[in-house]
Amino acid sequence: MSEPFDLLVRGGTVILPSGSVRADVACLGGKIVRIAPGIGEAAREEVDASGQHVIAGIIDSHVHFNEPGRTEWEGLETGSASLAAGGGTAFFDMPLNSLPPVTDAASLALKRAAAERSSRTDFALWGGLVPGNADQLGPMRDAGAIGFKAFMCSSGVDEFPAADAATLRAGMRRAASLGMIVAVHAEDEALARIRTAEQHVLGTDVRAWLRSRPVELELTAIRTATDIAGETGCALHIVHVSSPEGVALAREARGRGVDVTVETCPHYLLLNEDDVARIGPPAKCFPPLRSEALRLGLWRELEAGSIDTVGSDHSPAPPGMKRSADFFAIWGGISGCQHCFELLITEAVSRRPAEEALGRLSALLSANVARRFGIERAKGSLAEGMDADMAVIDLRGERALSNADLLYRHRQGPYDGRVSRARVARTIVRGRTAYAQGRVAHGAPCGQFIRPAQAQKPKAHPSHA
């Protein structure tokens, strides 16, 4: 008698790279071993997904879980549990806000050990690119970094300084030689200082702050980053692009041969600048939320295929840092990874048939992420031989989201009361249920460290000589 499957997910509409099919998904040893209708063999555990959709587990390539050192801001256990509740099966944690920040191999090892103790999902770790650490990029690559992150403006924490053009150039040149990708927070520091000074003397309210971070900061930084990436031959990933004009600049650079991809975030697709005024500090982020016209323009770019990935940019802080009479002084970061993907699905299925919308979103949330960061041999799609990472999505009915249900360390976020048609019924990580029926699964954390299968092949480029 053949060995029984570990898990059999029965009767769901399975979103495959080739389209959707009603089928069963059989898992053994953490892998998907068969996808087919009416699988008759036995399984140790069965999940009835009839009437629901099964998608590849979401890979959130942009989170700030802030451990070690600032665990009181979030922490890897609560952060990963919240992500699992939102359909996430893996995350890439950013290098800043933890103490020490991940700017060398030793600090990466510290964060990896913390995540292996606490994470409910699989994880990868970003290394940091800061002034003076270009010689640390190789050791971080060897330690398994998924890529290197740089801020083109103040990061908000002194221990992770901004990368000026010289730092970016040296870092991108080194990253290119290593076959690694560089991600940038694209807001120009010089312009940020000027616009902040101009507006802060005129007022300290939310509208003055919004005026201090115009789109020109993003566009100026994207031009600089794409120029340097083209010069050095470095693979570039621009995170949290907030405007269709920013997407267009990246598209133009790609047309010139620059290896550049674009991430946006659910909050730029779901909220606008009026929501910042209405909701207040929980909706403050960098870059800021934009006008309704720009929000809709970003959707057009997404539907045209000009945006490559979507990440939550979950960036929490203690409640005291989200309160001040001076809006400029409030910590800028949205806590979003639990509810944002359900709301993104809700919005997407209001625009297109459910299977088509889920197929497009699955590429943005999973397949494209895995491909760009070199983990597509194991993750990012539902197929035989892949890790058994999946989310079961129920689109039947509607419910109002509540911050009371959040699993974050601090139950604050911008989506309280918003109506969602999508509900994550179950999240499965390598064949094990991480979240179901509104609760995180009992038992030890199951997260494993993800490293790229191999670095991207270094490109021949004159500047490497």
PDB file of C-alpha atoms in Angstrom, residues 79-367:
ATOM      1  CA  GLY A  79       4.399  39.785  12.340  1.00  0.00           C
ATOM      2  CA  SER A  80       4.549  36.366  10.700  1.00  0.00           C
ATOM      3  CA  ALA A  81       1.300  35.271  12.386  1.00  0.00           C
ATOM      4  CA  SER A  82      -0.429  38.361  10.999  1.00  0.00           C
ATOM      5  CA  LEU A  83       0.983  37.689   7.557  1.00  0.00           C
ATOM      6  CA  ALA A  84      -0.271  34.104   7.676  1.00  0.00           C
ATOM      7  CA  ALA A  85      -3.726  35.438   8.578  1.00  0.00           C
ATOM      8  CA  GLY A  86      -3.514  37.531   5.413  1.00  0.00           C
ATOM      9  CA  GLY A  87      -2.613  34.582   3.158  1.00  0.00           C
ATOM     10  CA  GLY A  88       1.159  34.988   3.338  1.00  0.00           C
ATOM     11  CA  THR A  89       3.452  31.977   3.398  1.00  0.00           C
ATOM     12  CA  ALA A  90       6.807  33.782   3.203  1.00  0.00           C
ATOM     13  CA  PHE A  91       8.238  37.230   3.839  1.00  0.00           C
ATOM     14  CA  PHE A  92      11.432  39.146   3.103  1.00  0.00           C
ATOM     15  CA  ASP A  93      12.344  41.224   6.157  1.00  0.00           C
ATOM     16  CA  MET A  94      13.951  44.610   5.581  1.00  0.00           C
ATOM     17  CA  PRO A  95      17.371  45.347   7.115  1.00  0.00           C
ATOM     18  CA  LEU A  96      16.585  48.537   9.048  1.00  0.00           C
ATOM     19  CA  ASN A  97      14.691  49.134  12.297  1.00  0.00           C
ATOM     20  CA  SER A  98      16.141  46.020  13.891  1.00  0.00           C
ATOM     21  CA  LEU A  99      19.149  46.511  16.169  1.00  0.00           C
ATOM     22  CA  PRO A 100      21.706  45.948  14.888  1.00  0.00           C
ATOM     23  CA  PRO A 101      20.549  46.718  11.362  1.00  0.00           C
ATOM     24  CA  VAL A 102      21.500  44.071   8.826  1.00  0.00           C
ATOM     25  CA  THR A 103      24.537  45.672   7.229  1.00  0.00           C
ATOM     26  CA  ASP A 104      26.988  42.771   7.549  1.00  0.00           C
ATOM     27  CA  ALA A 105      26.946  38.987   7.706  1.00  0.00           C
ATOM     28  CA  ALA A 106      27.031  38.853  11.504  1.00  0.00           C
ATOM     29  CA  SER A 107      23.870  40.942  11.871  1.00  0.00           C
ATOM     30  CA  LEU A 108      22.162  38.863   9.184  1.00  0.00           C
ATOM     31  CA  ALA A 109      22.992  35.724  11.187  1.00  0.00           C
ATOM     32  CA  LEU A 110      21.460  37.260  14.318  1.00  0.00           C
ATOM     33  CA  LYS A 111      18.204  38.031  12.531  1.00  0.00           C
ATOM     34  CA  ARG A 112      18.122  34.614  10.871  1.00  0.00           C
ATOM     35  CA  ALA A 113      18.463  32.915  14.260  1.00  0.00           C
ATOM     36  CA  ALA A 114      15.644  35.037  15.686  1.00  0.00           C
ATOM     37  CA  ALA A 115      13.359  34.194  12.771  1.00  0.00           C
ATOM     38  CA  GLU A 116      14.138  30.488  12.952  1.00  0.00           C
ATOM     39  CA  ARG A 117      12.996  30.568  16.576  1.00  0.00           C
ATOM     40  CA  SER A 118       9.804  32.529  16.039  1.00  0.00           C
ATOM     41  CA  SER A 119       8.509  32.718  12.487  1.00  0.00           C
ATOM     42  CA  ARG A 120       5.236  31.062  11.534  1.00  0.00           C
ATOM     43  CA  THR A 121       6.088  31.296   7.836  1.00  0.00           C
ATOM     44  CA  ASP A 122       9.152  30.889   5.686  1.00  0.00           C
ATOM     45  CA  PHE A 123      11.374  33.942   5.368  1.00  0.00           C
ATOM     46  CA  ALA A 124      14.230  35.615   3.546  1.00  0.00           C
ATOM     47  CA  LEU A 125      16.345  38.530   4.733  1.00  0.00           C
ATOM     48  CA  TRP A 126      17.410  41.718   3.006  1.00  0.00           C
ATOM     49  CA  GLY A 127      20.889  43.062   3.581  1.00  0.00           C
ATOM     50  CA  GLY A 128      21.430  46.804   3.829  1.00  0.00           C
ATOM     51  CA  LEU A 129      23.408  49.072   1.515  1.00  0.00           C
ATOM     52  CA  VAL A 130      24.648  52.074   3.510  1.00  0.00           C
ATOM     53  CA  PRO A 131      27.640  54.405   3.243  1.00  0.00           C
ATOM     54  CA  GLY A 132      30.897  52.532   3.751  1.00  0.00           C
ATOM     55  CA  ASN A 133      29.692  48.915   3.656  1.00  0.00           C
ATOM     56  CA  ALA A 134      30.256  47.915   0.012  1.00  0.00           C
ATOM     57  CA  ASP A 135      32.872  45.413   1.229  1.00  0.00           C
ATOM     58  CA  GLN A 136      30.167  43.691   3.318  1.00  0.00           C
ATOM     59  CA  LEU A 137      27.891  42.888   0.374  1.00  0.00           C
ATOM     60  CA  GLY A 138      29.829  39.766  -0.607  1.00  0.00           C
ATOM     61  CA  PRO A 139      29.718  38.229   2.883  1.00  0.00           C
ATOM     62  CA  MET A 140      26.002  39.016   3.156  1.00  0.00           C
ATOM     63  CA  ARG A 141      25.381  37.386  -0.234  1.00  0.00           C
ATOM     64  CA  ASP A 142      27.269  34.304   0.961  1.00  0.00           C
ATOM     65  CA  ALA A 143      25.189  34.280   4.169  1.00  0.00           C
ATOM     66  CA  GLY A 144      22.012  34.085   2.071  1.00  0.00           C
ATOM     67  CA  ALA A 145      20.771  37.671   1.680  1.00  0.00           C
ATOM     68  CA  ILE A 146      17.943  37.936  -0.833  1.00  0.00           C
ATOM     69  CA  GLY A 147      19.219  41.329  -2.017  1.00  0.00           C
ATOM     70  CA  PHE A 148      20.432  44.703  -0.762  1.00  0.00           C
ATOM     71  CA  LYS A 149      18.218  47.615   0.273  1.00  0.00           C
ATOM     72  CA  ALA A 150      19.198  51.299   0.181  1.00  0.00           C
ATOM     73  CA  PHE A 151      17.368  54.449   1.243  1.00  0.00           C
ATOM     74  CA  MET A 152      17.774  57.484  -1.000  1.00  0.00           C
ATOM     75  CA  CYS A 153      16.404  59.682   1.818  1.00  0.00           C
ATOM     76  CA  SER A 154      16.439  59.525   5.593  1.00  0.00           C
ATOM     77  CA  SER A 155      15.262  56.126   6.811  1.00  0.00           C
ATOM     78  CA  GLY A 156      13.951  57.529  10.076  1.00  0.00           C
ATOM     79  CA  VAL A 157      16.595  55.722  12.168  1.00  0.00           C
ATOM     80  CA  ASP A 158      20.121  57.065  12.584  1.00  0.00           C
ATOM     81  CA  GLU A 159      21.830  53.675  12.420  1.00  0.00           C
ATOM     82  CA  PHE A 160      20.689  53.131   8.817  1.00  0.00           C
ATOM     83  CA  PRO A 161      21.871  56.274   6.969  1.00  0.00           C
ATOM     84  CA  ALA A 162      20.788  57.309   3.497  1.00  0.00           C
ATOM     85  CA  ALA A 163      22.808  56.240   0.467  1.00  0.00           C
ATOM     86  CA  ASP A 164      23.954  59.163  -1.657  1.00  0.00           C
ATOM     87  CA  ALA A 165      24.790  58.791  -5.351  1.00  0.00           C
ATOM     88  CA  ALA A 166      28.391  57.770  -4.647  1.00  0.00           C
ATOM     89  CA  THR A 167      27.260  55.098  -2.191  1.00  0.00           C
ATOM     90  CA  LEU A 168      24.674  53.794  -4.653  1.00  0.00           C
ATOM     91  CA  ARG A 169      27.216  53.709  -7.463  1.00  0.00           C
ATOM     92  CA  ALA A 170      29.791  51.780  -5.427  1.00  0.00           C
ATOM     93  CA  GLY A 171      27.156  49.460  -3.988  1.00  0.00           C
ATOM     94  CA  MET A 172      25.451  48.773  -7.314  1.00  0.00           C
ATOM     95  CA  ARG A 173      28.773  48.095  -8.992  1.00  0.00           C
ATOM     96  CA  ARG A 174      29.644  45.572  -6.293  1.00  0.00           C
ATOM     97  CA  ALA A 175      26.157  44.032  -6.309  1.00  0.00           C
ATOM     98  CA  ALA A 176      26.321  43.615 -10.093  1.00  0.00           C
ATOM     99  CA  SER A 177      29.609  41.775  -9.794  1.00  0.00           C
ATOM    100  CA  LEU A 178      27.991  39.481  -7.224  1.00  0.00           C
ATOM    101  CA  GLY A 179      24.889  38.878  -9.353  1.00  0.00           C
ATOM    102  CA  MET A 180      22.667  40.461  -6.691  1.00  0.00           C
ATOM    103  CA  ILE A 181      19.734  42.845  -6.831  1.00  0.00           C
ATOM    104  CA  VAL A 182      19.566  46.278  -5.180  1.00  0.00           C
ATOM    105  CA  ALA A 183      16.250  47.696  -3.968  1.00  0.00           C
ATOM    106  CA  VAL A 184      15.815  51.402  -3.342  1.00  0.00           C
ATOM    107  CA  HIS A 185      13.434  53.571  -1.372  1.00  0.00           C
ATOM    108  CA  ALA A 186      13.127  56.240  -4.044  1.00  0.00           C
ATOM    109  CA  GLU A 187      12.636  59.677  -2.527  1.00  0.00           C
ATOM    110  CA  ASP A 188      15.268  62.355  -3.086  1.00  0.00           C
ATOM    111  CA  GLU A 189      16.821  63.522   0.199  1.00  0.00           C
ATOM    112  CA  ALA A 190      17.790  67.025  -0.913  1.00  0.00           C
ATOM    113  CA  LEU A 191      14.305  67.764  -2.210  1.00  0.00           C
ATOM    114  CA  ALA A 192      12.733  66.194   0.884  1.00  0.00           C
ATOM    115  CA  ARG A 193      14.647  68.597   3.110  1.00  0.00           C
ATOM    116  CA  ILE A 194      13.681  71.600   0.996  1.00  0.00           C
ATOM    117  CA  ARG A 195       9.987  70.769   0.745  1.00  0.00           C
ATOM    118  CA  THR A 196       9.761  69.844   4.437  1.00  0.00           C
ATOM    119  CA  ALA A 197      11.316  73.138   5.486  1.00  0.00           C
ATOM    120  CA  GLU A 198       8.958  75.057   3.184  1.00  0.00           C
ATOM    121  CA  GLN A 199       5.808  73.414   4.474  1.00  0.00           C
ATOM    122  CA  HIS A 200       6.627  72.968   8.151  1.00  0.00           C
ATOM    123  CA  VAL A 201       6.828  76.714   8.711  1.00  0.00           C
ATOM    124  CA  LEU A 202       3.354  77.059   7.187  1.00  0.00           C
ATOM    125  CA  GLY A 203       1.690  74.455   9.379  1.00  0.00           C
ATOM    126  CA  THR A 204       2.022  71.146  11.214  1.00  0.00           C
ATOM    127  CA  ASP A 205      -1.218  69.469  10.127  1.00  0.00           C
ATOM    128  CA  VAL A 206      -1.729  66.522   7.796  1.00  0.00           C
ATOM    129  CA  ARG A 207      -2.225  68.655   4.681  1.00  0.00           C
ATOM    130  CA  ALA A 208       1.037  70.525   5.259  1.00  0.00           C
ATOM    131  CA  TRP A 209       2.842  67.211   5.643  1.00  0.00           C
ATOM    132  CA  LEU A 210       1.289  65.831   2.449  1.00  0.00           C
ATOM    133  CA  ARG A 211       2.464  68.913   0.549  1.00  0.00           C
ATOM    134  CA  SER A 212       5.988  68.316   1.864  1.00  0.00           C
ATOM    135  CA  ARG A 213       6.305  64.962   0.037  1.00  0.00           C
ATOM    136  CA  PRO A 214       5.207  65.676  -3.558  1.00  0.00           C
ATOM    137  CA  VAL A 215       5.618  63.194  -6.394  1.00  0.00           C
ATOM    138  CA  GLU A 216       8.701  65.071  -7.619  1.00  0.00           C
ATOM    139  CA  LEU A 217      10.715  63.505  -4.763  1.00  0.00           C
ATOM    140  CA  GLU A 218       9.912  60.038  -6.082  1.00  0.00           C
ATOM    141  CA  LEU A 219      10.500  60.881  -9.732  1.00  0.00           C
ATOM    142  CA  THR A 220      13.848  62.567  -9.097  1.00  0.00           C
ATOM    143  CA  ALA A 221      15.088  59.583  -7.114  1.00  0.00           C
ATOM    144  CA  ILE A 222      13.874  57.061  -9.712  1.00  0.00           C
ATOM    145  CA  ARG A 223      15.757  58.933 -12.432  1.00  0.00           C
ATOM    146  CA  THR A 224      18.937  58.839 -10.354  1.00  0.00           C
ATOM    147  CA  ALA A 225      18.588  55.165  -9.425  1.00  0.00           C
ATOM    148  CA  THR A 226      17.835  53.985 -12.957  1.00  0.00           C
ATOM    149  CA  ASP A 227      20.722  56.024 -14.368  1.00  0.00           C
ATOM    150  CA  ILE A 228      23.172  54.454 -11.912  1.00  0.00           C
ATOM    151  CA  ALA A 229      21.732  50.977 -12.479  1.00  0.00           C
ATOM    152  CA  GLY A 230      22.209  51.433 -16.212  1.00  0.00           C
ATOM    153  CA  GLU A 231      25.756  52.679 -15.708  1.00  0.00           C
ATOM    154  CA  THR A 232      26.762  49.793 -13.432  1.00  0.00           C
ATOM    155  CA  GLY A 233      24.708  46.965 -14.953  1.00  0.00           C
ATOM    156  CA  CYS A 234      23.015  46.315 -11.618  1.00  0.00           C
ATOM    157  CA  ALA A 235      19.601  44.691 -11.279  1.00  0.00           C
ATOM    158  CA  LEU A 236      17.355  47.314  -9.636  1.00  0.00           C
ATOM    159  CA  HIS A 237      14.055  46.915  -7.781  1.00  0.00           C
ATOM    160  CA  ILE A 238      12.185  50.117  -6.924  1.00  0.00           C
ATOM    161  CA  VAL A 239      10.022  49.534  -3.884  1.00  0.00           C
ATOM    162  CA  HIS A 240       6.658  51.089  -2.984  1.00  0.00           C
ATOM    163  CA  VAL A 241       6.240  53.172  -6.142  1.00  0.00           C
ATOM    164  CA  SER A 242       3.295  55.437  -5.381  1.00  0.00           C
ATOM    165  CA  SER A 243       2.554  57.112  -8.714  1.00  0.00           C
ATOM    166  CA  PRO A 244       1.862  56.125 -12.315  1.00  0.00           C
ATOM    167  CA  GLU A 245       4.546  58.627 -13.367  1.00  0.00           C
ATOM    168  CA  GLY A 246       7.077  56.659 -11.321  1.00  0.00           C
ATOM    169  CA  VAL A 247       6.031  53.455 -13.040  1.00  0.00           C
ATOM    170  CA  ALA A 248       6.383  55.176 -16.411  1.00  0.00           C
ATOM    171  CA  LEU A 249       9.939  56.265 -15.617  1.00  0.00           C
ATOM    172  CA  ALA A 250      10.891  52.708 -14.781  1.00  0.00           C
ATOM    173  CA  ARG A 251       9.257  51.481 -17.970  1.00  0.00           C
ATOM    174  CA  GLU A 252      11.242  54.022 -19.990  1.00  0.00           C
ATOM    175  CA  ALA A 253      14.466  52.906 -18.295  1.00  0.00           C
ATOM    176  CA  ARG A 254      13.644  49.289 -19.088  1.00  0.00           C
ATOM    177  CA  GLY A 255      13.290  50.342 -22.701  1.00  0.00           C
ATOM    178  CA  ARG A 256      16.883  51.645 -22.532  1.00  0.00           C
ATOM    179  CA  GLY A 257      18.079  48.254 -21.342  1.00  0.00           C
ATOM    180  CA  VAL A 258      18.095  48.873 -17.585  1.00  0.00           C
ATOM    181  CA  ASP A 259      17.262  45.754 -15.564  1.00  0.00           C
ATOM    182  CA  VAL A 260      14.600  47.347 -13.373  1.00  0.00           C
ATOM    183  CA  THR A 261      11.409  46.072 -11.761  1.00  0.00           C
ATOM    184  CA  VAL A 262       8.668  47.940  -9.903  1.00  0.00           C
ATOM    185  CA  GLU A 263       6.880  47.172  -6.652  1.00  0.00           C
ATOM    186  CA  THR A 264       3.823  48.985  -5.398  1.00  0.00           C
ATOM    187  CA  CYS A 265       1.850  48.416  -2.203  1.00  0.00           C
ATOM    188  CA  PRO A 266      -1.821  47.700  -1.513  1.00  0.00           C
ATOM    189  CA  HIS A 267      -2.272  50.993   0.349  1.00  0.00           C
ATOM    190  CA  TYR A 268      -1.418  53.002  -2.772  1.00  0.00           C
ATOM    191  CA  LEU A 269      -4.085  51.023  -4.639  1.00  0.00           C
ATOM    192  CA  LEU A 270      -6.700  51.113  -1.870  1.00  0.00           C
ATOM    193  CA  LEU A 271      -6.351  54.540  -0.225  1.00  0.00           C
ATOM    194  CA  ASN A 272      -5.778  58.151  -1.239  1.00  0.00           C
ATOM    195  CA  GLU A 273      -4.588  61.373   0.390  1.00  0.00           C
ATOM    196  CA  ASP A 274      -8.072  62.212   1.649  1.00  0.00           C
ATOM    197  CA  ASP A 275      -7.947  58.974   3.629  1.00  0.00           C
ATOM    198  CA  VAL A 276      -4.815  60.240   5.394  1.00  0.00           C
ATOM    199  CA  ALA A 277      -6.787  63.281   6.532  1.00  0.00           C
ATOM    200  CA  ARG A 278      -9.769  61.103   7.536  1.00  0.00           C
ATOM    201  CA  ILE A 279      -7.915  58.228   9.222  1.00  0.00           C
ATOM    202  CA  GLY A 280      -4.961  60.175  10.564  1.00  0.00           C
ATOM    203  CA  PRO A 281      -1.634  58.707  11.767  1.00  0.00           C
ATOM    204  CA  PRO A 282      -2.359  55.027  10.922  1.00  0.00           C
ATOM    205  CA  ALA A 283      -2.405  56.088   7.245  1.00  0.00           C
ATOM    206  CA  LYS A 284       0.871  58.036   7.293  1.00  0.00           C
ATOM    207  CA  CYS A 285       3.603  56.431   5.183  1.00  0.00           C
ATOM    208  CA  PHE A 286       6.564  57.281   2.964  1.00  0.00           C
ATOM    209  CA  PRO A 287       6.028  58.005   0.113  1.00  0.00           C
ATOM    210  CA  PRO A 288       2.614  59.337   1.131  1.00  0.00           C
ATOM    211  CA  LEU A 289      -0.721  58.280  -0.219  1.00  0.00           C
ATOM    212  CA  ARG A 290      -1.534  60.214  -3.385  1.00  0.00           C
ATOM    213  CA  SER A 291      -4.577  61.829  -4.997  1.00  0.00           C
ATOM    214  CA  GLU A 292      -7.504  59.766  -6.198  1.00  0.00           C
ATOM    215  CA  ALA A 293      -6.463  60.453  -9.799  1.00  0.00           C
ATOM    216  CA  LEU A 294      -3.008  58.996  -9.152  1.00  0.00           C
ATOM    217  CA  ARG A 295      -4.492  56.002  -7.307  1.00  0.00           C
ATOM    218  CA  LEU A 296      -6.626  55.166 -10.313  1.00  0.00           C
ATOM    219  CA  GLY A 297      -3.656  55.756 -12.608  1.00  0.00           C
ATOM    220  CA  LEU A 298      -1.648  53.246 -10.592  1.00  0.00           C
ATOM    221  CA  TRP A 299      -4.418  50.681 -11.114  1.00  0.00           C
ATOM    222  CA  ARG A 300      -4.218  51.303 -14.865  1.00  0.00           C
ATOM    223  CA  GLU A 301      -0.475  50.659 -14.783  1.00  0.00           C
ATOM    224  CA  LEU A 302      -1.017  47.483 -12.772  1.00  0.00           C
ATOM    225  CA  GLU A 303      -3.661  46.169 -15.163  1.00  0.00           C
ATOM    226  CA  ALA A 304      -1.423  47.028 -18.133  1.00  0.00           C
ATOM    227  CA  GLY A 305       1.324  44.813 -16.704  1.00  0.00           C
ATOM    228  CA  SER A 306       3.765  47.626 -15.934  1.00  0.00           C
ATOM    229  CA  ILE A 307       4.000  46.784 -12.213  1.00  0.00           C
ATOM    230  CA  ASP A 308       5.933  43.642 -11.343  1.00  0.00           C
ATOM    231  CA  THR A 309       5.281  42.914  -7.672  1.00  0.00           C
ATOM    232  CA  VAL A 310       3.094  44.018  -4.769  1.00  0.00           C
ATOM    233  CA  GLY A 311       4.401  44.026  -1.185  1.00  0.00           C
ATOM    234  CA  SER A 312       2.719  45.225   1.986  1.00  0.00           C
ATOM    235  CA  ASP A 313       5.527  47.443   3.344  1.00  0.00           C
ATOM    236  CA  HIS A 314       4.179  46.541   6.768  1.00  0.00           C
ATOM    237  CA  SER A 315       5.974  49.102   8.952  1.00  0.00           C
ATOM    238  CA  PRO A 316       4.588  49.191  12.502  1.00  0.00           C
ATOM    239  CA  ALA A 317       5.562  51.234  15.535  1.00  0.00           C
ATOM    240  CA  PRO A 318       4.332  51.517  19.129  1.00  0.00           C
ATOM    241  CA  PRO A 319       1.161  53.613  19.543  1.00  0.00           C
ATOM    242  CA  GLY A 320       3.062  56.409  21.219  1.00  0.00           C
ATOM    243  CA  MET A 321       5.061  56.965  18.027  1.00  0.00           C
ATOM    244  CA  LYS A 322       1.805  57.360  16.074  1.00  0.00           C
ATOM    245  CA  ARG A 323       0.563  60.268  18.190  1.00  0.00           C
ATOM    246  CA  SER A 324       1.610  63.904  18.024  1.00  0.00           C
ATOM    247  CA  ALA A 325       0.073  67.331  17.520  1.00  0.00           C
ATOM    248  CA  ASP A 326       2.728  67.809  14.835  1.00  0.00           C
ATOM    249  CA  PHE A 327       1.928  65.438  11.967  1.00  0.00           C
ATOM    250  CA  PHE A 328       5.513  65.757  10.730  1.00  0.00           C
ATOM    251  CA  ALA A 329       6.754  64.121  13.965  1.00  0.00           C
ATOM    252  CA  ILE A 330       4.577  60.986  13.691  1.00  0.00           C
ATOM    253  CA  TRP A 331       6.255  57.739  12.638  1.00  0.00           C
ATOM    254  CA  GLY A 332       5.568  57.063   8.984  1.00  0.00           C
ATOM    255  CA  GLY A 333       4.581  53.472   8.381  1.00  0.00           C
ATOM    256  CA  ILE A 334       1.386  51.524   7.707  1.00  0.00           C
ATOM    257  CA  SER A 335       0.563  48.324   9.551  1.00  0.00           C
ATOM    258  CA  GLY A 336      -1.081  46.377   6.772  1.00  0.00           C
ATOM    259  CA  CYS A 337       0.041  42.814   6.100  1.00  0.00           C
ATOM    260  CA  GLN A 338      -3.003  41.104   7.666  1.00  0.00           C
ATOM    261  CA  HIS A 339      -5.855  42.875   5.890  1.00  0.00           C
ATOM    262  CA  CYS A 340      -4.324  44.492   2.824  1.00  0.00           C
ATOM    263  CA  PHE A 341      -4.224  41.432   0.581  1.00  0.00           C
ATOM    264  CA  GLU A 342      -7.856  40.505   1.261  1.00  0.00           C
ATOM    265  CA  LEU A 343      -8.848  44.059   0.338  1.00  0.00           C
ATOM    266  CA  LEU A 344      -6.655  43.990  -2.764  1.00  0.00           C
ATOM    267  CA  ILE A 345      -8.397  40.804  -3.875  1.00  0.00           C
ATOM    268  CA  THR A 346     -11.758  42.414  -3.132  1.00  0.00           C
ATOM    269  CA  GLU A 347     -10.896  45.376  -5.335  1.00  0.00           C
ATOM    270  CA  ALA A 348      -9.484  43.174  -8.105  1.00  0.00           C
ATOM    271  CA  VAL A 349     -12.506  40.876  -8.304  1.00  0.00           C
ATOM    272  CA  SER A 350     -14.762  43.924  -8.516  1.00  0.00           C
ATOM    273  CA  ARG A 351     -12.953  44.806 -11.741  1.00  0.00           C
ATOM    274  CA  ARG A 352     -12.635  41.402 -13.435  1.00  0.00           C
ATOM    275  CA  PRO A 353     -14.036  37.857 -13.170  1.00  0.00           C
ATOM    276  CA  ALA A 354     -12.721  36.167 -10.043  1.00  0.00           C
ATOM    277  CA  GLU A 355     -10.505  33.554 -11.707  1.00  0.00           C
ATOM    278  CA  GLU A 356      -8.946  36.118 -14.034  1.00  0.00           C
ATOM    279  CA  ALA A 357      -8.386  38.603 -11.199  1.00  0.00           C
ATOM    280  CA  LEU A 358      -6.860  35.969  -8.930  1.00  0.00           C
ATOM    281  CA  GLY A 359      -4.591  34.767 -11.712  1.00  0.00           C
ATOM    282  CA  ARG A 360      -3.249  38.276 -12.266  1.00  0.00           C
ATOM    283  CA  LEU A 361      -2.829  38.923  -8.563  1.00  0.00           C
ATOM    284  CA  SER A 362      -1.141  35.588  -7.987  1.00  0.00           C
ATOM    285  CA  ALA A 363       1.556  36.627 -10.444  1.00  0.00           C
ATOM    286  CA  LEU A 364       2.088  39.959  -8.671  1.00  0.00           C
ATOM    287  CA  LEU A 365       2.013  38.497  -5.171  1.00  0.00           C
ATOM    288  CA  SER A 366       3.836  35.221  -5.743  1.00  0.00           C
ATOM    289  CA  ALA A 367       5.157  34.115  -9.130  1.00  0.00           C
TER     290      ALA A 367
END
